[in-house]
Amino acid sequence: CITQQISCPLFTPQWAVGFEDLYLPESGSYFSHNTSDNYMLFVLDGKITLTFCQYQNKLFEAGEMFFLPRNMDFSGKVLDSAHLVLLKYNGVKFPCLEERIRRLIEKKAKGSYSWDKIQIKEEMRRIIEDLIHYHEYGLSCSHIYLIKAQEIYLILKHFYTDDERIRFNYPFIGYNPDFTEAVITNYMHMRTAEELAAYLGYGIKTFRKQFKASFGITPYKWMQQQMALQIRSKLMKKEIPLKQIMFEYRFTTTSHFIIFCRKHFGGTPMEVRNGKVPETPPLVGRNASVDMTRILPVG
């Protein structure tokens, strides 16, 4: 089977597949995740916690799945020996996608939803078991994993409710999925909305209009929120000096940095770092001994 794969002129080797079957047996161990790709996380056994954005030590148990967006740092801890599966998920398109997205947008606007985990239903578990089986027996061509990603989309469409789909895909539900994906992929490399608009080939007025339709707020406010979430995550890591965070995010004075933190978190940088402000900041929206980035294929 492996020889036949290698001899195929269209064979894509395993490193490009973006599928990992991970066993984390040591309770109390830590891991981290940072990649330029979107991933689906499936917790098949055990318990873990994840820290990301405004969430600190959010619990994930066996039978739950979650969407990990690109360009976002996660750190985690193994509570009980865990079996995880990660599958790269970078854009599955069907003719019915845009119409379904419009319907979810309407429900999202009318309801009270948040980005959250959902249950792994029996139909979804069967797909994951197939992926594990293929992986164990050396089927490492990316085409089978692309087919399975498409199958996962159809399972989400037919076996999950709109409420479940909204929670699971919450960060990506916009009027234009391609525009949303392009923003999320590139915003971290741009200082201003004007730079981001120019890079994506939009005039600033058109960009602001499209952005407001897709994200519900202005580009400036959204980029400020994303920066605040990243800063809070770094403030929680006491091994990162405050001066390093200030330099990375271009704060020219300590007073400017303090004002920013008070506005977005309700306290000074040191108060955030020492746990003296609420874990869930006004903005809606550990030391890692095991680094998941060394296991995750990046690119």
Short mmCIF file of C-alpha atoms in Angstrom, two decimals:
data_model
loop_
_atom_site.label_atom_id
_atom_site.label_comp_id
_atom_site.label_asym_id
_atom_site.label_seq_id
_atom_site.Cartn_x
_atom_site.Cartn_y
_atom_site.Cartn_z
CA CYS A 1 0.00 0.00 0.00
CA ILE A 2 2.76 2.45 0.95
CA THR A 3 4.77 1.53 -2.18
CA GLN A 4 1.73 2.17 -4.34
CA GLN A 5 1.22 5.58 -2.71
CA ILE A 6 4.82 6.64 -3.32
CA SER A 7 4.70 5.55 -6.95
CA CYS A 8 1.60 7.69 -7.58
CA PRO A 9 2.56 11.01 -9.25
CA LEU A 10 -0.15 12.83 -7.29
CA PHE A 11 0.81 11.41 -3.89
CA THR A 12 0.99 13.98 -1.08
CA PRO A 13 3.16 12.77 1.81
CA GLN A 14 1.96 12.51 5.37
CA TRP A 15 3.54 15.72 6.68
CA ALA A 16 1.16 17.77 4.53
CA VAL A 17 -1.98 15.91 5.61
CA GLY A 18 -2.66 17.74 8.86
CA PHE A 19 -4.04 14.77 10.81
CA GLU A 20 -2.68 13.67 14.20
CA ASP A 21 -3.78 10.90 16.54
CA LEU A 22 -2.38 11.95 19.92
CA TYR A 23 -2.11 10.14 23.24
CA LEU A 24 -1.27 12.31 26.26
CA PRO A 25 -0.89 9.76 29.06
CA GLU A 26 0.68 11.90 31.78
CA SER A 27 -1.88 13.60 34.03
CA GLY A 28 -0.64 17.02 35.05
CA SER A 29 1.45 17.55 31.90
CA TYR A 30 1.13 20.72 29.81
CA PHE A 31 0.97 21.35 26.07
CA SER A 32 0.66 24.33 23.74
CA HIS A 33 -0.67 24.94 20.24
CA ASN A 34 0.01 27.67 17.70
CA THR A 35 -0.44 27.17 13.98
CA SER A 36 -1.32 29.06 10.84
CA ASP A 37 -4.06 26.53 10.04
CA ASN A 38 -7.55 25.81 11.37
CA TYR A 39 -7.94 22.53 13.23
CA MET A 40 -10.79 20.47 14.61
CA LEU A 41 -10.08 18.99 18.02
CA PHE A 42 -11.79 15.75 19.05
CA VAL A 43 -11.44 14.55 22.65
CA LEU A 44 -12.02 10.80 22.48
CA ASP A 45 -10.92 9.89 26.01
CA GLY A 46 -9.82 11.63 29.20
CA LYS A 47 -10.02 15.25 30.32
CA ILE A 48 -8.01 18.34 29.42
CA THR A 49 -8.27 22.07 30.03
CA LEU A 50 -7.52 24.76 27.45
CA THR A 51 -6.60 28.41 27.99
CA PHE A 52 -7.29 30.72 25.03
CA CYS A 53 -8.67 34.21 24.40
CA GLN A 54 -10.70 35.20 27.46
CA TYR A 55 -11.06 31.61 28.66
CA GLN A 56 -8.88 30.25 31.45
CA ASN A 57 -8.69 26.47 31.96
CA LYS A 58 -11.87 25.64 30.03
CA LEU A 59 -12.72 21.96 30.58
CA PHE A 60 -12.96 19.49 27.69
CA GLU A 61 -13.99 15.88 28.33
CA ALA A 62 -14.31 12.65 26.36
CA GLY A 63 -16.94 12.93 23.62
CA GLU A 64 -16.50 16.67 22.92
CA MET A 65 -15.21 18.50 19.84
CA PHE A 66 -14.02 22.06 19.30
CA PHE A 67 -12.80 24.31 16.49
CA LEU A 68 -9.27 25.75 16.87
CA PRO A 69 -8.88 28.85 14.66
CA ARG A 70 -5.67 29.77 12.91
CA ASN A 71 -3.26 32.37 14.33
CA MET A 72 -4.34 31.88 17.93
CA ASP A 73 -2.33 30.60 20.89
CA PHE A 74 -3.67 27.82 23.09
CA SER A 75 -2.17 26.20 26.13
CA GLY A 76 -3.55 23.19 27.92
CA LYS A 77 -3.21 20.75 30.78
CA VAL A 78 -3.95 17.03 30.90
CA LEU A 79 -6.26 16.25 33.84
CA ASP A 80 -6.84 12.57 33.00
CA SER A 81 -4.89 10.50 30.47
CA ALA A 82 -6.25 11.79 27.15
CA HIS A 83 -6.70 10.59 23.58
CA LEU A 84 -7.02 13.51 21.14
CA VAL A 85 -7.45 13.73 17.39
CA LEU A 86 -6.58 16.85 15.40
CA LEU A 87 -7.69 17.40 11.79
CA LYS A 88 -6.66 20.36 9.63
CA TYR A 89 -9.75 22.11 8.24
CA ASN A 90 -8.97 24.87 5.76
CA GLY A 91 -12.01 25.60 3.68
CA VAL A 92 -14.53 23.00 2.50
CA LYS A 93 -16.91 24.42 -0.08
CA PHE A 94 -20.25 23.13 -1.35
CA PRO A 95 -22.88 24.89 -3.50
CA CYS A 96 -25.24 24.99 -0.50
CA LEU A 97 -22.65 26.62 1.80
CA GLU A 98 -23.52 30.28 1.21
CA GLU A 99 -27.26 29.76 1.69
CA ARG A 100 -26.66 27.82 4.92
CA ILE A 101 -24.31 30.54 6.18
CA ARG A 102 -26.99 33.20 5.59
CA ARG A 103 -29.45 31.22 7.69
CA LEU A 104 -26.98 30.78 10.53
CA ILE A 105 -26.15 34.50 10.45
CA GLU A 106 -29.82 35.37 10.94
CA LYS A 107 -30.17 32.99 13.89
CA LYS A 108 -26.88 34.13 15.40
CA ALA A 109 -28.04 37.77 15.28
CA LYS A 110 -31.36 36.96 16.97
CA GLY A 111 -30.06 34.63 19.67
CA SER A 112 -27.50 34.63 22.45
CA TYR A 113 -24.62 32.42 21.35
CA SER A 114 -20.95 31.99 22.18
CA TRP A 115 -18.06 30.03 20.71
CA ASP A 116 -18.13 26.64 22.44
CA LYS A 117 -17.56 22.90 22.29
CA ILE A 118 -20.22 20.47 21.07
CA GLN A 119 -20.74 16.71 21.41
CA ILE A 120 -19.18 14.12 19.10
CA LYS A 121 -22.25 12.33 17.79
CA GLU A 122 -22.16 8.70 16.65
CA GLU A 123 -22.02 9.63 12.95
CA MET A 124 -19.04 11.92 13.61
CA ARG A 125 -17.28 9.31 15.73
CA ARG A 126 -17.44 6.82 12.86
CA ILE A 127 -15.54 9.24 10.63
CA ILE A 128 -12.88 9.77 13.28
CA GLU A 129 -12.48 6.03 13.77
CA ASP A 130 -12.00 5.66 10.01
CA LEU A 131 -9.30 8.34 10.05
CA ILE A 132 -7.48 6.63 12.91
CA HIS A 133 -7.69 3.29 11.08
CA TYR A 134 -6.28 4.76 7.84
CA HIS A 135 -3.51 6.47 9.79
CA GLU A 136 -2.52 3.27 11.61
CA TYR A 137 -2.32 1.32 8.36
CA GLY A 138 -0.18 3.86 6.54
CA LEU A 139 -2.72 5.56 4.28
CA SER A 140 -1.04 8.95 4.32
CA CYS A 141 -2.14 10.64 1.10
CA SER A 142 -3.84 13.95 1.79
CA HIS A 143 -6.70 13.23 -0.62
CA ILE A 144 -8.40 10.80 1.78
CA TYR A 145 -8.27 13.40 4.55
CA LEU A 146 -9.73 16.07 2.28
CA ILE A 147 -12.59 13.69 1.45
CA LYS A 148 -13.15 13.07 5.17
CA ALA A 149 -13.15 16.82 5.88
CA GLN A 150 -15.90 17.18 3.27
CA GLU A 151 -17.78 14.31 4.89
CA ILE A 152 -17.47 16.04 8.27
CA TYR A 153 -19.08 19.16 6.81
CA LEU A 154 -22.02 17.09 5.56
CA ILE A 155 -22.36 15.35 8.94
CA LEU A 156 -22.45 18.75 10.65
CA LYS A 157 -25.08 19.88 8.19
CA HIS A 158 -27.41 16.87 8.52
CA PHE A 159 -26.93 15.52 12.05
CA TYR A 160 -26.33 18.70 14.09
CA THR A 161 -28.78 21.48 14.90
CA ASP A 162 -28.35 25.10 13.84
CA ASP A 163 -27.63 26.00 17.48
CA GLU A 164 -24.79 23.45 17.62
CA ARG A 165 -23.35 24.63 14.31
CA ILE A 166 -23.43 28.27 15.42
CA ARG A 167 -21.56 27.50 18.67
CA PHE A 168 -19.00 25.35 16.88
CA ASN A 169 -18.36 27.72 13.93
CA TYR A 170 -19.04 30.94 15.84
CA PRO A 171 -15.81 32.84 14.93
CA PHE A 172 -16.30 32.19 11.22
CA ILE A 173 -19.97 32.88 10.56
CA GLY A 174 -20.04 35.92 8.27
CA TYR A 175 -21.74 37.01 5.07
CA ASN A 176 -18.66 36.20 3.02
CA PRO A 177 -16.75 33.10 4.20
CA ASP A 178 -13.80 33.84 1.90
CA PHE A 179 -13.52 37.40 3.23
CA THR A 180 -13.71 36.20 6.84
CA GLU A 181 -11.05 33.58 6.22
CA ALA A 182 -8.76 36.13 4.55
CA VAL A 183 -9.10 38.55 7.49
CA ILE A 184 -8.40 35.89 10.12
CA THR A 185 -5.40 34.62 8.14
CA ASN A 186 -3.70 37.99 7.70
CA TYR A 187 -4.76 40.46 10.39
CA MET A 188 -1.89 39.61 12.77
CA HIS A 189 0.65 40.82 10.22
CA MET A 190 -0.95 44.27 9.79
CA ARG A 191 -0.83 47.28 12.09
CA THR A 192 -3.98 49.04 10.88
CA ALA A 193 -7.25 48.36 9.10
CA GLU A 194 -5.95 50.43 6.19
CA GLU A 195 -2.92 48.15 5.82
CA LEU A 196 -5.12 45.05 5.99
CA ALA A 197 -7.56 46.44 3.41
CA ALA A 198 -4.74 47.30 1.01
CA TYR A 199 -3.14 43.87 1.45
CA LEU A 200 -6.43 42.13 0.64
CA GLY A 201 -7.00 44.38 -2.37
CA TYR A 202 -9.90 46.47 -1.03
CA GLY A 203 -10.48 50.19 -0.93
CA ILE A 204 -10.89 51.25 2.69
CA LYS A 205 -14.60 52.19 2.35
CA THR A 206 -15.51 48.89 0.70
CA PHE A 207 -13.40 47.02 3.24
CA ARG A 208 -15.12 48.67 6.21
CA LYS A 209 -18.57 47.94 4.78
CA GLN A 210 -17.73 44.29 4.09
CA PHE A 211 -16.06 43.93 7.47
CA LYS A 212 -19.06 45.33 9.36
CA ALA A 213 -21.36 42.94 7.47
CA SER A 214 -19.16 39.92 8.27
CA PHE A 215 -18.03 40.67 11.85
CA GLY A 216 -20.71 43.03 13.14
CA ILE A 217 -18.26 45.73 14.30
CA THR A 218 -15.72 48.08 12.76
CA PRO A 219 -12.28 46.77 11.69
CA TYR A 220 -10.55 49.05 14.22
CA LYS A 221 -12.62 47.81 17.17
CA TRP A 222 -12.27 44.18 16.12
CA MET A 223 -8.49 44.44 15.74
CA GLN A 224 -8.28 46.13 19.15
CA GLN A 225 -10.28 43.27 20.66
CA GLN A 226 -8.03 40.64 19.09
CA MET A 227 -4.93 42.44 20.33
CA ALA A 228 -6.43 42.67 23.82
CA LEU A 229 -7.13 38.93 23.89
CA GLN A 230 -3.57 38.17 22.82
CA ILE A 231 -2.12 40.56 25.41
CA ARG A 232 -4.23 39.07 28.20
CA SER A 233 -3.02 35.59 27.25
CA LYS A 234 0.61 36.75 27.43
CA LEU A 235 0.06 38.59 30.71
CA MET A 236 -1.07 35.30 32.25
CA LYS A 237 2.35 33.81 31.41
CA LYS A 238 4.53 35.25 34.15
CA GLU A 239 7.74 34.21 32.42
CA ILE A 240 7.10 36.85 29.71
CA PRO A 241 8.42 40.26 30.87
CA LEU A 242 5.99 43.17 30.67
CA LYS A 243 8.53 45.17 28.67
CA GLN A 244 8.62 42.41 26.07
CA ILE A 245 4.82 42.55 25.70
CA MET A 246 4.94 46.34 25.41
CA PHE A 247 7.62 46.13 22.73
CA GLU A 248 5.79 43.41 20.78
CA TYR A 249 2.56 45.42 20.67
CA ARG A 250 4.28 48.78 20.11
CA PHE A 251 3.37 50.54 23.37
CA THR A 252 5.76 53.49 23.61
CA THR A 253 5.13 54.27 27.30
CA THR A 254 4.16 52.34 30.42
CA SER A 255 1.28 54.73 31.07
CA HIS A 256 -0.18 54.01 27.61
CA PHE A 257 0.02 50.26 28.32
CA ILE A 258 -1.69 50.69 31.72
CA ILE A 259 -4.50 52.76 30.16
CA PHE A 260 -5.04 50.07 27.50
CA CYS A 261 -5.24 47.29 30.13
CA ARG A 262 -7.63 49.24 32.35
CA LYS A 263 -9.90 49.91 29.39
CA HIS A 264 -10.02 46.31 28.15
CA PHE A 265 -9.50 44.25 31.32
CA GLY A 266 -10.54 46.49 34.21
CA GLY A 267 -7.11 46.57 35.85
CA THR A 268 -3.40 47.28 35.44
CA PRO A 269 -1.05 44.78 33.72
CA MET A 270 0.24 43.54 37.10
CA GLU A 271 -3.30 43.19 38.47
CA VAL A 272 -4.21 41.04 35.47
CA ARG A 273 -1.03 39.00 35.86
CA ASN A 274 -1.63 38.43 39.59
CA GLY A 275 -5.27 37.41 39.15
CA LYS A 276 -6.72 40.51 40.81
CA VAL A 277 -9.21 41.21 38.02
CA PRO A 278 -12.02 38.86 36.87
CA GLU A 279 -10.97 36.04 34.56
CA THR A 280 -13.70 37.09 32.13
CA PRO A 281 -12.76 40.68 31.25
CA PRO A 282 -15.16 43.45 30.16
CA LEU A 283 -14.13 42.62 26.59
CA VAL A 284 -16.23 39.68 25.38
CA GLY A 285 -14.27 38.02 23.87
CA ARG A 286 1.45 28.20 31.94
CA ASN A 287 4.42 27.23 31.25
CA ALA A 288 4.21 24.52 28.59
CA SER A 289 6.30 21.44 29.24
CA VAL A 290 4.89 19.59 26.20
CA ASP A 291 4.78 21.68 23.04
CA MET A 292 2.07 20.53 20.65
CA THR A 293 3.58 22.64 17.87
CA ARG A 294 6.33 20.04 17.55
CA ILE A 295 3.67 17.41 16.82
CA LEU A 296 1.36 19.56 14.70
CA PRO A 297 2.20 19.94 11.01
CA VAL A 298 2.41 23.66 10.27
CA GLY A 299 1.83 25.19 6.85
#
